[in-house]
Short mmCIF file of C-alpha atoms in Angstrom, two decimals:
data_model
loop_
_atom_site.label_atom_id
_atom_site.label_comp_id
_atom_site.label_asym_id
_atom_site.label_seq_id
_atom_site.Cartn_x
_atom_site.Cartn_y
_atom_site.Cartn_z
CA MET A 6 -0.68 -188.38 5.88
CA LEU A 7 -3.96 -186.51 5.50
CA ALA A 8 -5.61 -188.71 8.14
CA ASP A 9 -2.89 -187.88 10.66
CA GLU A 10 -3.27 -184.15 10.04
CA ARG A 11 -7.03 -184.43 10.60
CA TRP A 12 -6.54 -186.39 13.82
CA LYS A 13 -3.90 -183.95 15.05
CA GLN A 14 -6.37 -181.09 14.86
CA ILE A 15 -9.03 -183.07 16.72
CA ILE A 16 -6.55 -184.20 19.38
CA LEU A 17 -5.13 -180.71 19.89
CA THR A 18 -8.57 -179.07 20.08
CA THR A 19 -9.82 -181.66 22.59
CA TRP A 20 -6.66 -181.43 24.70
CA GLN A 21 -6.93 -177.63 24.87
CA ALA A 22 -10.65 -177.83 25.70
CA GLN A 23 -9.76 -180.03 28.68
CA ARG A 24 -7.40 -177.33 30.05
CA ARG A 25 -4.32 -179.17 28.67
CA LEU A 26 -4.51 -181.67 31.54
CA LEU A 27 -5.16 -185.02 29.84
CA GLY A 28 -2.48 -187.57 29.06
CA ALA A 29 -2.76 -190.04 26.18
CA ARG A 30 -4.98 -192.59 27.95
CA LYS A 31 -7.52 -190.11 29.30
CA LEU A 32 -7.53 -188.15 26.05
CA TRP A 33 -8.14 -191.37 24.10
CA LEU A 34 -11.10 -192.21 26.38
CA ARG A 35 -12.47 -188.70 25.95
CA LEU A 36 -12.24 -188.96 22.16
CA ARG A 37 -13.98 -192.37 22.22
CA ARG A 38 -16.81 -190.94 24.34
CA GLU A 39 -17.20 -188.14 21.81
CA GLY A 40 -17.62 -190.69 19.01
CA HIS A 41 -14.14 -190.66 17.46
CA ASP A 42 -12.97 -194.08 16.33
CA ILE A 43 -9.26 -193.81 16.99
CA ALA A 44 -6.74 -196.22 18.47
CA ARG A 45 -4.95 -195.41 21.72
CA CYS A 46 -1.55 -195.99 20.09
CA THR A 47 -2.45 -193.41 17.44
CA VAL A 48 -3.31 -190.86 20.12
CA GLU A 49 0.01 -191.54 21.86
CA ARG A 50 1.99 -191.21 18.63
CA LEU A 51 0.29 -188.01 17.47
CA MET A 52 0.59 -186.39 20.90
CA ARG A 53 4.34 -187.02 20.74
CA GLU A 54 4.48 -185.47 17.27
CA LEU A 55 2.49 -182.45 18.48
CA GLY A 56 4.74 -182.08 21.53
CA ILE A 57 1.85 -182.14 24.00
CA ALA A 58 1.37 -184.15 27.18
CA GLY A 59 -0.78 -184.33 30.27
CA VAL A 60 0.20 -182.91 33.63
CA VAL A 61 2.28 -185.07 35.98
CA ARG A 62 1.40 -185.17 39.67
CA GLY A 63 3.96 -183.36 41.79
CA LYS A 64 5.56 -181.59 38.84
CA ARG A 65 5.36 -177.92 37.98
CA ARG A 66 2.74 -177.39 35.30
CA ARG A 67 4.55 -176.15 32.23
CA LEU A 68 2.82 -174.86 29.15
CA VAL A 69 3.65 -176.91 26.08
CA ASP A 70 4.66 -175.44 22.77
CA ILE A 71 2.07 -176.22 20.12
CA ASP A 72 3.51 -174.15 17.30
CA PRO A 73 7.30 -174.55 17.35
CA ARG A 74 9.51 -172.99 14.68
CA GLU A 75 11.72 -175.24 12.60
CA THR A 76 14.63 -172.91 13.41
CA ARG A 77 15.13 -170.66 16.40
CA PRO A 78 17.84 -168.28 17.69
CA ALA A 79 20.93 -169.78 19.30
CA ASP A 80 21.56 -169.80 23.05
CA LEU A 81 23.93 -166.85 23.53
CA VAL A 82 23.80 -167.02 27.34
CA ASP A 83 24.51 -170.68 28.15
CA ARG A 84 23.29 -170.21 31.75
CA HIS A 85 25.77 -167.37 32.44
CA PHE A 86 23.43 -164.64 33.66
CA ALA A 87 25.85 -162.34 35.49
CA ARG A 88 26.36 -158.98 33.76
CA LEU A 89 28.48 -155.94 34.67
CA ARG A 90 25.92 -153.30 33.75
CA VAL A 91 22.27 -152.79 32.87
CA ASN A 92 20.98 -153.27 29.33
CA GLN A 93 23.47 -156.01 28.53
CA LEU A 94 21.08 -158.90 29.09
CA TRP A 95 17.32 -159.05 29.51
CA VAL A 96 15.60 -162.30 30.41
CA ALA A 97 11.91 -162.97 29.85
CA ASP A 98 9.41 -165.61 30.84
CA PHE A 99 5.76 -166.00 31.78
CA THR A 100 3.72 -167.80 34.39
CA TYR A 101 0.11 -168.78 34.91
CA VAL A 102 -2.37 -167.91 37.66
CA TRP A 103 -5.59 -169.81 38.29
CA THR A 104 -8.60 -167.54 38.90
CA TRP A 105 -12.31 -168.17 39.31
CA SER A 106 -12.67 -166.95 35.71
CA GLY A 107 -10.00 -169.26 34.25
CA TRP A 108 -6.27 -169.11 33.64
CA VAL A 109 -4.47 -165.77 33.58
CA TYR A 110 -0.99 -165.53 32.04
CA VAL A 111 1.53 -162.99 33.33
CA ALA A 112 4.67 -162.22 31.31
CA PHE A 113 7.78 -160.41 32.55
CA VAL A 114 11.04 -158.92 31.25
CA PHE A 115 13.90 -158.57 33.76
CA ASP A 116 17.28 -156.86 33.53
CA ALA A 117 19.89 -159.49 34.45
CA HIS A 118 22.26 -157.05 36.16
CA SER A 119 19.82 -155.13 38.36
CA ARG A 120 17.07 -157.84 38.53
CA ARG A 121 14.64 -155.01 37.90
CA ILE A 122 11.29 -155.73 36.23
CA LEU A 123 11.29 -153.61 33.07
CA GLY A 124 8.08 -154.86 31.53
CA TRP A 125 5.11 -157.02 32.47
CA ARG A 126 1.66 -157.79 31.11
CA ALA A 127 -1.31 -159.97 32.10
CA ALA A 128 -3.86 -161.57 29.77
CA THR A 129 -6.32 -164.44 29.55
CA SER A 130 -4.50 -166.14 26.68
CA MET A 131 -0.86 -167.01 26.10
CA THR A 132 -0.12 -165.54 22.67
CA THR A 133 2.67 -163.68 20.91
CA PRO A 134 0.93 -160.27 21.38
CA LEU A 135 1.18 -160.72 25.16
CA VAL A 136 4.97 -161.12 25.15
CA LEU A 137 5.32 -158.42 22.47
CA ASP A 138 3.43 -155.97 24.69
CA CYS A 139 5.71 -156.93 27.56
CA LEU A 140 8.78 -156.23 25.41
CA GLU A 141 7.36 -152.88 24.28
CA MET A 142 6.85 -151.88 27.92
CA ALA A 143 10.48 -152.76 28.69
CA LEU A 144 11.70 -150.69 25.73
CA PHE A 145 9.50 -147.78 26.81
CA THR A 146 10.83 -147.99 30.38
CA ARG A 147 14.44 -147.75 29.24
CA ARG A 148 13.77 -145.06 26.61
CA ARG A 149 12.04 -142.92 29.22
CA GLU A 150 15.27 -143.11 31.23
CA GLY A 151 17.41 -142.02 28.29
CA ALA A 152 18.43 -145.25 26.54
CA ASP A 153 18.28 -144.97 22.76
CA ASP A 154 20.58 -147.74 21.53
CA PHE A 155 19.90 -151.42 22.21
CA THR A 156 22.47 -152.91 19.85
CA ALA A 157 24.61 -154.24 22.74
CA LEU A 158 21.64 -155.96 24.35
CA THR A 159 20.79 -159.67 24.36
CA HIS A 160 17.22 -160.81 25.06
CA HIS A 161 17.06 -164.37 26.42
CA THR A 162 14.06 -166.69 26.83
CA ASP A 163 13.25 -170.37 26.94
CA ALA A 164 12.15 -172.18 23.78
CA GLY A 165 8.45 -171.36 24.13
CA SER A 166 6.67 -170.91 20.81
CA VAL A 167 5.56 -167.34 21.62
CA TYR A 168 9.21 -166.34 22.03
CA THR A 169 10.44 -168.15 18.93
CA SER A 170 7.67 -166.78 16.71
CA ILE A 171 8.67 -164.82 13.65
CA ALA A 172 6.86 -161.68 14.86
CA PHE A 173 8.68 -161.62 18.21
CA THR A 174 12.13 -162.36 16.79
CA ASP A 175 11.69 -159.76 14.05
CA ARG A 176 10.77 -157.12 16.63
CA LEU A 177 14.00 -157.79 18.55
CA VAL A 178 16.08 -157.60 15.37
CA GLU A 179 14.31 -154.37 14.42
CA GLU A 180 15.65 -152.80 17.64
CA GLY A 181 19.14 -154.23 17.10
CA ILE A 182 18.69 -156.66 20.01
CA ASP A 183 20.29 -160.11 19.79
CA PRO A 184 17.68 -162.82 20.43
CA SER A 185 18.80 -165.79 22.52
CA VAL A 186 16.79 -168.95 23.19
CA GLY A 187 17.69 -171.71 25.64
CA SER A 188 17.78 -175.38 24.75
CA VAL A 189 14.59 -177.43 24.74
CA GLY A 190 13.96 -179.46 27.89
CA ASP A 191 16.74 -177.82 29.93
CA ALA A 192 15.46 -176.91 33.38
CA TYR A 193 18.19 -174.27 33.82
CA ASP A 194 18.12 -172.60 30.40
CA ASN A 195 16.28 -169.57 31.79
CA ALA A 196 16.93 -170.00 35.49
CA LEU A 197 17.20 -166.29 36.33
CA ALA A 198 13.76 -165.42 34.97
CA GLU A 199 12.23 -168.50 36.60
CA SER A 200 13.79 -167.53 39.93
CA GLN A 201 12.31 -164.03 39.78
CA ILE A 202 8.91 -165.38 38.79
CA GLY A 203 9.12 -167.85 41.67
CA LEU A 204 9.49 -164.86 43.99
CA TYR A 205 6.40 -163.27 42.41
CA LYS A 206 4.38 -166.45 42.91
CA THR A 207 5.54 -166.84 46.54
CA GLU A 208 5.16 -163.23 47.67
CA LEU A 209 1.95 -162.41 45.83
CA ILE A 210 0.05 -165.13 44.01
CA HIS A 211 0.23 -167.92 46.59
CA HIS A 212 0.23 -165.50 49.53
CA GLU A 213 -2.82 -163.40 48.66
CA GLY A 214 -5.06 -165.69 46.56
CA PRO A 215 -7.56 -166.97 45.60
CA TRP A 216 -7.98 -164.67 42.63
CA ARG A 217 -11.19 -163.53 41.00
CA ASP A 218 -10.19 -162.59 37.45
CA VAL A 219 -7.54 -161.02 35.24
CA ASP A 220 -8.36 -157.49 36.44
CA GLN A 221 -7.68 -158.40 40.06
CA VAL A 222 -4.42 -160.19 39.16
CA GLU A 223 -3.34 -157.23 37.03
CA ALA A 224 -4.01 -154.66 39.76
CA ALA A 225 -2.23 -156.73 42.40
CA THR A 226 0.74 -157.38 40.11
CA ALA A 227 1.08 -153.66 39.43
CA GLY A 228 1.34 -153.02 43.16
CA TRP A 229 3.85 -155.83 43.66
CA VAL A 230 6.05 -154.66 40.77
CA HIS A 231 6.01 -151.09 42.07
#
């Protein structure tokens, strides 16, 4: 329905403007205050269709996909992260850091065998170019050390829209890398990457904050990675 598509855009824009925090009730009240004549049940229904939700107290804040692909790569890992050598499996994920200037997003690529960080990037928006840059850094790191063939490599992520985008998947295929994406809503589908990022948050972000801006986070992350 054309009306639904119009409301979806308004709902999504308002939800993003409120730092992706509002659930259906608070978002409905916000829309009413802004002059939009929309029913609460409509807001609830369209938020479900968009795949967005408010934060839940006591739960880890998790960024919601707002541009999912109709099809995505299969899960080639199935939670089995152990590998006998490097460059068999890379896992990737990102996290968020609150700064006085707003959210900063930090993406990583890890080698599953060595647990080494091969690539990382920080930015003020969570977009496909951020994770692409992170991948390019990982490829550069391995090429500098003599690797020139990635056809036996699997690259695994969760089902985030930036990782299932056409541009990102095509870049993996271009290098001969097998893309792998975990199942939606599975807390363990990318457990290795989440574990490593948890270490980053504990040892650096929560230990040394508060943070001023993306430049400060980037400089500190560089030191921690090194």
